[in-house]
Short mmCIF file of C-alpha atoms and ligand atoms in Angstrom, two decimals:
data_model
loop_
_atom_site.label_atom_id
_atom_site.label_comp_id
_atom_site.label_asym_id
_atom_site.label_seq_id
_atom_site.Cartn_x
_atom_site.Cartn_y
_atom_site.Cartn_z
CA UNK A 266 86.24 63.78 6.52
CA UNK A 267 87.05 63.34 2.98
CA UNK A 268 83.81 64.25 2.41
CA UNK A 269 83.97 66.90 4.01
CA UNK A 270 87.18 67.94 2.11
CA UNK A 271 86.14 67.70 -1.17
CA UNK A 272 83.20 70.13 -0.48
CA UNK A 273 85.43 72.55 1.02
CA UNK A 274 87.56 72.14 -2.47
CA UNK A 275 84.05 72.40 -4.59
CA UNK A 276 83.68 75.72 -2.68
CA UNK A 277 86.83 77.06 -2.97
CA UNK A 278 86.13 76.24 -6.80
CA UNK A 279 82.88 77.88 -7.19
CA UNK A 280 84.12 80.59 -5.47
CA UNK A 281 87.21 81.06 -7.77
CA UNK A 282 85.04 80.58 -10.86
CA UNK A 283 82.61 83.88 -9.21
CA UNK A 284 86.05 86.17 -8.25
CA UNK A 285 86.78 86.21 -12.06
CA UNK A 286 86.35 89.97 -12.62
CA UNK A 287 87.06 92.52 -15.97
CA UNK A 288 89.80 94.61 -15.48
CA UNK A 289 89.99 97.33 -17.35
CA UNK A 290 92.74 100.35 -18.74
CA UNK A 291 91.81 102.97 -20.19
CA UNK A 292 95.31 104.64 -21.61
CA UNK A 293 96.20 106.50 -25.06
CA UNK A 294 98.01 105.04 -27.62
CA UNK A 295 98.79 105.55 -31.11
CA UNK A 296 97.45 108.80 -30.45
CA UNK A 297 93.78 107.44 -29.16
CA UNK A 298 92.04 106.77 -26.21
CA UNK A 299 92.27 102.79 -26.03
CA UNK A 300 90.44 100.95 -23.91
CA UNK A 301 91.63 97.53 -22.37
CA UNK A 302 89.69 95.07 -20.96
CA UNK A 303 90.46 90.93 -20.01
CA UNK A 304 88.24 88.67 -17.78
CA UNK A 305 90.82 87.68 -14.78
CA UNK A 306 91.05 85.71 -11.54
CA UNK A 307 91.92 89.28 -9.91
CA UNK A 308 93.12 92.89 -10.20
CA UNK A 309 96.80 92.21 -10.02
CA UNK A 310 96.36 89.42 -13.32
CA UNK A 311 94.32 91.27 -14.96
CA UNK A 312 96.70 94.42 -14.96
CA UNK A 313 99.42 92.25 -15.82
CA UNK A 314 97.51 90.51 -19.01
CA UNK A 315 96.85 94.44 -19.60
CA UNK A 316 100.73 95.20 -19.49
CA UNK A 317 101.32 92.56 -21.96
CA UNK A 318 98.70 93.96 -24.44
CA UNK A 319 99.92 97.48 -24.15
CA UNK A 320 103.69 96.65 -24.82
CA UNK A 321 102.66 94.81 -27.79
CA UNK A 322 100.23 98.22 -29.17
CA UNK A 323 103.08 99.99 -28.69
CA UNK A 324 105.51 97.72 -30.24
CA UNK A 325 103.03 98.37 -33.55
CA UNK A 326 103.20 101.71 -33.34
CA UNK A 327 106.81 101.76 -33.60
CA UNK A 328 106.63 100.10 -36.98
CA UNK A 329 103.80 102.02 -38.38
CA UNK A 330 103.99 105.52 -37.01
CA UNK A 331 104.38 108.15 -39.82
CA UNK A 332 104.59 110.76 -36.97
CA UNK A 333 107.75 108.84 -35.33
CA UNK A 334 110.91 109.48 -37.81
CA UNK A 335 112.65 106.30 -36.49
CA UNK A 336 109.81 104.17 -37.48
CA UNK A 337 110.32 102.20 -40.84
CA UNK A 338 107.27 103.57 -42.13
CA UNK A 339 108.85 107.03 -42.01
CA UNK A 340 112.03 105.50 -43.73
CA UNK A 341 109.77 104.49 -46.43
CA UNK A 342 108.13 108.00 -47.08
CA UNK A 343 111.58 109.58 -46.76
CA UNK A 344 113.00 107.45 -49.81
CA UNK A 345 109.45 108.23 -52.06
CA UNK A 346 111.30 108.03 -55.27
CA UNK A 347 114.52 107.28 -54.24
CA UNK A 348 114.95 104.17 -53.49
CA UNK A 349 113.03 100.60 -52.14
CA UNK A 350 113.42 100.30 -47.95
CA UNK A 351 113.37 96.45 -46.31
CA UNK A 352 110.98 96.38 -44.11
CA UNK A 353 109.84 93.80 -41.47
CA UNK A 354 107.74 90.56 -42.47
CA UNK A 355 105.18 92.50 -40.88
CA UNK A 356 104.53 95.72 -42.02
CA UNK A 357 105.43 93.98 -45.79
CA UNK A 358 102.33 92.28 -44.93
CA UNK A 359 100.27 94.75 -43.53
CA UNK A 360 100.78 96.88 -46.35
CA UNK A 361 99.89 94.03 -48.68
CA UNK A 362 96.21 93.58 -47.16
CA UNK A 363 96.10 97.49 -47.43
CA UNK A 364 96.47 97.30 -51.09
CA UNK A 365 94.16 94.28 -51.78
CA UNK A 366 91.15 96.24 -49.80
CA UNK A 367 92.04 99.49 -52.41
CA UNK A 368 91.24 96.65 -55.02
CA UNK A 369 88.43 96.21 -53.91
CA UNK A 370 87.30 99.14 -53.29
CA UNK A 371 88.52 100.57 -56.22
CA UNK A 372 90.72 102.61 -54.61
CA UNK A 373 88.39 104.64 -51.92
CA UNK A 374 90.97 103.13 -49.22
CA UNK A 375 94.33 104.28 -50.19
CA UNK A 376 97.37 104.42 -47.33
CA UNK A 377 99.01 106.70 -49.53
CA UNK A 378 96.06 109.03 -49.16
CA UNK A 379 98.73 110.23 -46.76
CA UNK A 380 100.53 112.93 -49.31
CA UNK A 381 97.51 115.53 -48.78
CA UNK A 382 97.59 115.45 -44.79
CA UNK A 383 99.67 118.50 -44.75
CA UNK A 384 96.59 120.36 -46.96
CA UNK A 385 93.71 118.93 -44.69
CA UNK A 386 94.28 119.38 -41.08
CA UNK A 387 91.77 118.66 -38.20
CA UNK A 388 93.12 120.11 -35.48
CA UNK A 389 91.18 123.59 -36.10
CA UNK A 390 94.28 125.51 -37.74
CA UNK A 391 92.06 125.22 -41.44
CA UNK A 392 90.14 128.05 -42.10
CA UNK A 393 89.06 128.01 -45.71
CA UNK A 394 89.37 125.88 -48.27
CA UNK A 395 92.78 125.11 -49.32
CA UNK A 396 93.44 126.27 -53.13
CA UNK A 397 91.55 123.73 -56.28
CA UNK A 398 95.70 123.93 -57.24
CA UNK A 399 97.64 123.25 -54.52
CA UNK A 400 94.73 120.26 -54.18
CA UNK A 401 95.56 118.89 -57.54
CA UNK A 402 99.10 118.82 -57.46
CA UNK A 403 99.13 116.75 -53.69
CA UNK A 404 96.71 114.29 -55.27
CA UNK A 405 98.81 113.41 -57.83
CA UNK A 406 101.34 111.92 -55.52
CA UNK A 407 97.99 109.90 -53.96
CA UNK A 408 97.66 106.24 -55.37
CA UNK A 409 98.13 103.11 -54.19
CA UNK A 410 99.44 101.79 -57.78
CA UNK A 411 102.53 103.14 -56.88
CA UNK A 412 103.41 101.72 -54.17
CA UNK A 413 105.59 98.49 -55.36
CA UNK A 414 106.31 96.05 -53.14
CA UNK A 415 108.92 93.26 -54.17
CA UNK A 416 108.08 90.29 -51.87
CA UNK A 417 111.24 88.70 -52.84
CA UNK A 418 113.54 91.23 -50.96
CA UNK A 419 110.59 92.40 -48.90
CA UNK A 420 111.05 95.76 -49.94
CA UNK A 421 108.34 98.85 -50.03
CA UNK A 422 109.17 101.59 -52.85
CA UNK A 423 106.73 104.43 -53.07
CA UNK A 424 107.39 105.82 -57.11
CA UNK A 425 106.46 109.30 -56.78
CA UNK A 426 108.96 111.77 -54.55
CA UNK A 427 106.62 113.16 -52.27
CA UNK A 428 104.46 110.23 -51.71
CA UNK A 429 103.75 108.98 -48.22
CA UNK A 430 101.87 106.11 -46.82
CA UNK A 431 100.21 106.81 -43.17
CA UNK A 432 98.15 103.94 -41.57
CA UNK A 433 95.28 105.92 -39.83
CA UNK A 434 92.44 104.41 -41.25
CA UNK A 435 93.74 100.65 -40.56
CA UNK A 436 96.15 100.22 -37.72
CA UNK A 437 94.30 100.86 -34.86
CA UNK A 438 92.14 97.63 -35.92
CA UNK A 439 95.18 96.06 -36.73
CA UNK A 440 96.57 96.72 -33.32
CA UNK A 441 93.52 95.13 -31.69
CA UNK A 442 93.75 92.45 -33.54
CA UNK A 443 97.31 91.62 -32.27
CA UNK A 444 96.75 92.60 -28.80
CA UNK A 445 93.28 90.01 -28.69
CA UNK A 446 95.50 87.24 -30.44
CA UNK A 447 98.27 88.02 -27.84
CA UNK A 448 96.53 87.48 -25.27
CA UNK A 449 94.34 84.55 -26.25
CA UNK A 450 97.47 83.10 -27.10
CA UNK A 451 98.12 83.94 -23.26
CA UNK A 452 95.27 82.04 -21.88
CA UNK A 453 92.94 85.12 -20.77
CA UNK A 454 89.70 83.78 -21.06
CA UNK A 455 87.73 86.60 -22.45
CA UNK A 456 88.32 90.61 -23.32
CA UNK A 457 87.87 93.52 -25.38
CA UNK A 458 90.19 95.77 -26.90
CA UNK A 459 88.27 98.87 -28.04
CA UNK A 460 90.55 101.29 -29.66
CA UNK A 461 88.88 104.34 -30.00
CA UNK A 462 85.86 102.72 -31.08
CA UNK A 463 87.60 99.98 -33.01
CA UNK A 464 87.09 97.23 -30.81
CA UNK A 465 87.29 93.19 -30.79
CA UNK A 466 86.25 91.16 -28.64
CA UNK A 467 86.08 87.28 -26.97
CA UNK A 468 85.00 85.48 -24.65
CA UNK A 469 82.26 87.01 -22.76
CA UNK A 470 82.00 88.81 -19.68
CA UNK A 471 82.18 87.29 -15.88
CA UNK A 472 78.48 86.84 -15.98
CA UNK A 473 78.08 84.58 -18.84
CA UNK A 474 76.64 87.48 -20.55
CA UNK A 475 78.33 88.67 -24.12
CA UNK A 476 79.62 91.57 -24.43
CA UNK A 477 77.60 95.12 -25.59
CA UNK A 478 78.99 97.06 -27.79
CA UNK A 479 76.99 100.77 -28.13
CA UNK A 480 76.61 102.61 -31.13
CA UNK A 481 76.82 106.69 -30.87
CA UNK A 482 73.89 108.52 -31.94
CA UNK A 483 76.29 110.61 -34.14
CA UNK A 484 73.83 113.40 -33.61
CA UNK A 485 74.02 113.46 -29.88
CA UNK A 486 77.54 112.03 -29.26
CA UNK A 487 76.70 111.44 -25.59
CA UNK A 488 73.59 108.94 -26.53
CA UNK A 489 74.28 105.22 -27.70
CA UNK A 490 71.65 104.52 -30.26
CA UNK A 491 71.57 101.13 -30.37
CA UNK A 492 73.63 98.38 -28.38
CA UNK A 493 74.48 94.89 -29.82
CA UNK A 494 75.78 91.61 -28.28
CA UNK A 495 79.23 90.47 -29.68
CA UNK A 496 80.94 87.37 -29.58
CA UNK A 497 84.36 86.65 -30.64
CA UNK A 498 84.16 89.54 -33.33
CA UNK A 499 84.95 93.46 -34.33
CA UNK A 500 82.79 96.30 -34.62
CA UNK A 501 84.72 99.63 -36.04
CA UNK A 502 82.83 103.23 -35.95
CA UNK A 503 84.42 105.32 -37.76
CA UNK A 504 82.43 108.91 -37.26
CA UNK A 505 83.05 112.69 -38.48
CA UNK A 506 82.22 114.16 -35.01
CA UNK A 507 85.47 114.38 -33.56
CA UNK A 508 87.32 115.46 -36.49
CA UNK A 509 85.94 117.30 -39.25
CA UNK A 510 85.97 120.54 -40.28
CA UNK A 511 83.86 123.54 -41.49
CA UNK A 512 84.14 125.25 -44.47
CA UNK A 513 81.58 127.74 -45.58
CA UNK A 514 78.97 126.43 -43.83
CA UNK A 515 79.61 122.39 -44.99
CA UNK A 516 81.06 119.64 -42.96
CA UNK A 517 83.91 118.08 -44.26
CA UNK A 518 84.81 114.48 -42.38
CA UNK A 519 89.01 113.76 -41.46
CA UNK A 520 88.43 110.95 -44.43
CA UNK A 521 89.39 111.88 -47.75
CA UNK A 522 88.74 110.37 -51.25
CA UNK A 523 91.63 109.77 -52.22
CA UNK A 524 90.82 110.04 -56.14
CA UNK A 525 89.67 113.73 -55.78
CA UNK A 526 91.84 114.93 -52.84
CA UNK A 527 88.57 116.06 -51.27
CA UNK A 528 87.35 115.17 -47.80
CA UNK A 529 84.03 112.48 -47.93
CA UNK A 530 80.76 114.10 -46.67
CA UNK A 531 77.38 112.69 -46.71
CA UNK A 532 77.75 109.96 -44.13
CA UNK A 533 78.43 111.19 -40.69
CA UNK A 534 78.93 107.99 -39.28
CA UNK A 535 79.64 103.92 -40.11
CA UNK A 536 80.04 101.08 -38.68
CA UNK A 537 81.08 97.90 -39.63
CA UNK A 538 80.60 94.54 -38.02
CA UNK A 539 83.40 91.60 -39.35
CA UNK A 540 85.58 89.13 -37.80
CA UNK A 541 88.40 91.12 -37.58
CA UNK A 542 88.95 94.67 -36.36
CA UNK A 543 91.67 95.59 -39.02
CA UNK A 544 88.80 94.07 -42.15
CA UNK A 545 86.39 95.85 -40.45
CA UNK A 546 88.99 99.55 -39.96
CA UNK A 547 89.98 99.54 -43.73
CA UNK A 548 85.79 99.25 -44.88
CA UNK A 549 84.68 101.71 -42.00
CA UNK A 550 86.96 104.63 -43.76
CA UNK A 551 86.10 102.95 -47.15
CA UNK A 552 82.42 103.37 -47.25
CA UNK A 553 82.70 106.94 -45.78
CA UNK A 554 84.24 107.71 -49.32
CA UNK A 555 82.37 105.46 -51.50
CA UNK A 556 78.70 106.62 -49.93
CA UNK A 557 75.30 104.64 -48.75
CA UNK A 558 74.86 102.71 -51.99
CA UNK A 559 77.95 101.72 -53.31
CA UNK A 560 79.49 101.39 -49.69
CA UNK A 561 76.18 99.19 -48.63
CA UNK A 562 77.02 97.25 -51.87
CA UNK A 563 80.21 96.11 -51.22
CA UNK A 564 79.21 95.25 -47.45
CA UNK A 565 76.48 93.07 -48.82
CA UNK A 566 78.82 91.52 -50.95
CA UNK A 567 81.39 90.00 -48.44
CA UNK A 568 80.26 87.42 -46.33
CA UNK A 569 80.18 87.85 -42.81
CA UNK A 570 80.67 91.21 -43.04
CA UNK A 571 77.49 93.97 -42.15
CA UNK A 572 77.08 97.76 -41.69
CA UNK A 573 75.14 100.24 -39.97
CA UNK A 574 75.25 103.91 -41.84
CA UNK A 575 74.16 107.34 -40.53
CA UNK A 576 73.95 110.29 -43.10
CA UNK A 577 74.21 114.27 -42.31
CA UNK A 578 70.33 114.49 -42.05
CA UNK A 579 70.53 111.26 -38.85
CA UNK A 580 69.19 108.88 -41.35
CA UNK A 581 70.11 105.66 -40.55
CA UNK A 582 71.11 102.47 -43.40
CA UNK A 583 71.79 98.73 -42.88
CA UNK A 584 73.21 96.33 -44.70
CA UNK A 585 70.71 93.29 -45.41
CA UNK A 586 71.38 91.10 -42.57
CA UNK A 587 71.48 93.46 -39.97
CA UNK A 588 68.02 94.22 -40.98
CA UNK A 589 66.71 90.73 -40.91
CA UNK A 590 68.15 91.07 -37.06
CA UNK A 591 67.07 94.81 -36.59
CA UNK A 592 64.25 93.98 -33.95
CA UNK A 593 66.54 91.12 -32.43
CA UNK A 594 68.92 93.58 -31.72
CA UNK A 595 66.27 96.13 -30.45
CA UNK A 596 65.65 94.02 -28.00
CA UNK A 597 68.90 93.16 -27.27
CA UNK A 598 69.42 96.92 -26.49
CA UNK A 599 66.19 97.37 -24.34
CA UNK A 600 67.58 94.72 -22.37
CA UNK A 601 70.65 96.46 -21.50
P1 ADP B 802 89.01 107.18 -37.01
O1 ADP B 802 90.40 107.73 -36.94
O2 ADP B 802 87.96 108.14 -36.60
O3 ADP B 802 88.87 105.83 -36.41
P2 ADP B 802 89.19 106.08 -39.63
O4 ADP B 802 89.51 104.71 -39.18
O5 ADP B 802 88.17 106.18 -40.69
O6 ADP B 802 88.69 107.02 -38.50
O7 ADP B 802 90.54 106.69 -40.13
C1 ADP B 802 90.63 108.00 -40.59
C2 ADP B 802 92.08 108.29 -40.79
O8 ADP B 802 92.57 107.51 -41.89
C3 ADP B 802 92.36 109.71 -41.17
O9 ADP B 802 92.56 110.49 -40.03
C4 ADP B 802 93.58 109.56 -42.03
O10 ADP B 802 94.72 109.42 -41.20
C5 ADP B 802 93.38 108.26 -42.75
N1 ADP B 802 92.64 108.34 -44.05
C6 ADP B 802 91.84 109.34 -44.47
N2 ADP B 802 91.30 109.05 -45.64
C7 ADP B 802 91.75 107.82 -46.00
C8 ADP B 802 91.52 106.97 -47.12
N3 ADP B 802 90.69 107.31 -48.10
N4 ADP B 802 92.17 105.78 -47.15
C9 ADP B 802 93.00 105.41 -46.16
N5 ADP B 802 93.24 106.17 -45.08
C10 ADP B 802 92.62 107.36 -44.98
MG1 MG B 803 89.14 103.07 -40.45
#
């Protein structure tokens, strides 16, 4: 009897350990297509591990929206040489890491690229190149040396009036950073938080298989050119084929350099591999501005940290580990 007991309880075991299933939600936030995913015991745990990630994206997005006028990001452009705003531990700190990756990057990532967004717009309204003047005098209000932080009275003062700081090149990593560590924190076993194409994962999927992550053939957005395996780490693409626009017959990508005021072109798409998701944001939108070499440089450079590049003729670039693993990963993605 007992016997026969404990094999009914080794059954009901196994069989547990085979329901866990991915859940997954795919929903927009901060103005992008997220994608949710956890490893769960069922649907209705799995939605509610979901529920918890998604209140704490949005909870972000409060704090760093420059589009929302009650978030304290906004209060911080509206007082651009005025006055220092308090801001939450937070976004003090948030804004700290921003500025250390313009160091070293010598300023290709810059938050306050955000004074020429009103002169480069992607949503098709540009026709022709906005005027070499009115270009100058927004770029003049871009750089990150002025934005002083006192960590004292944790307070953000942008020098210039009409400077503003947006977080579009680093907060949706940042976000799925938060939302992974939320929910480790919560016990879920494994999951991947793709934002838009800035995803990290852990854990790995119900089959004891890792997860895949697909590159886009940015020349064919509907082909994956290459997938890799990922464990417990980010991969951020950031690409020009959803927003860029054309101007007398060039492509100019939604990234700009934020020492010229002019959008990057060259690269059409990169990709960075790194621990984290918001690391791995900041250098995606980096080394579209600094180029192959100089952006394949600084990748090789920081440990644990690799690259995949594509430029405007489908050329493709690695940084020097990836192509110690190239054929590894090629067959990795003949596998899938
Ligand atoms: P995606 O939005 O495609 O993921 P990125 O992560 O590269 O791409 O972010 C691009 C966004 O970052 C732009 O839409 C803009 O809001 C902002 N941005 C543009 N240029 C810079 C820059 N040089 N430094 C920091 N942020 C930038
Ligand atoms: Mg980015």
């Amino acid at each position: 009897m007992v016997r026969f007991i404990s094999a009914l309880i080794l059954v009901s075991l196994s069989f547990n350990m085979f329901a866990a299933e991915t859940v997954m939600r795919t929903l927009k936030l901060m103005g992008s297509r997220y994608e949710i995913s956890v490893v769960a015991a069922n649907q209705a745990e799995g939605d509610r591990y979901i529920d918890l990630a998604v209140a704490e994206i949005s909870r972000i997005e409060k704090s760093i929206s420059s589009w929302d006028v009650a978030s304290q990001t906004s209060e911080v452009n509206r007082n651009a040489g005025i006055a220092p705003v308090k801001v939450d531990p937070e976004l003090f700190q948030l804004i700290e890491r921003a500025l250390q990756i313009s160091k070293i990057t010598d300023g290709a990532f810059d938050i306050s690229y955000a004074a020429m967004d009103r002169i480069w717009t992607f949503d098709g309204s540009l026709q022709e190149m906005p005027e070499e003047e009115i270009i100058r005098q927004s770029v003049a209000k871009v750089g990150y040396e002025n934005i002083v932080l006192n960590r004292a009275e944790q307070t953000v003062f942008l020098k210039l009036p009409g400077m503003k700081i947006g977080f579009g090149a680093i907060g949706k990593g940042y976000s799925a950073d938060r939302a992974k560590a939320l929910l480790m924190e919560k016990g879920v076993v494994a999951g991947m938080i793709n934002a838009s194409g800035d995803l990290n994962c852990w854990g790995q999927r119900p089959d004891g298989t890792p997860w895949l992550v697909g590159i886009t053939n940015p020349m064919n957005k509907n082909r994956v050119f290459a997938w890799f395996p990922i464990e417990n780490s980010a991969v951020v693409t950031s690409g020009d084929y959803e927003k860029f626009v054309l101007l007398k017959g060039k492509r100019y990508a939604h990234i700009i350099d934020p020492r010229t005021g002019y959008p990057a072109s060259g690269l059409v798409s990169v990709s960075i591999f790194a621990p984290k998701a918001e690391l791995a944001d900041a250098l995606a939108t980096s080394v579209f501005v600094m180029g192959i070499e100089a952006g394949i440089n600084l990748v090789n450079q920081l440990a644990g940290i690799e690259c995949i590049l594509v430029d405007d003729q489908g050329k493709v670039y690695y940084s020097k580990n990836i192509k110690k693993n190239e054929q590894e990963m090629e067959i990795a993605a003949r596998q899938k």
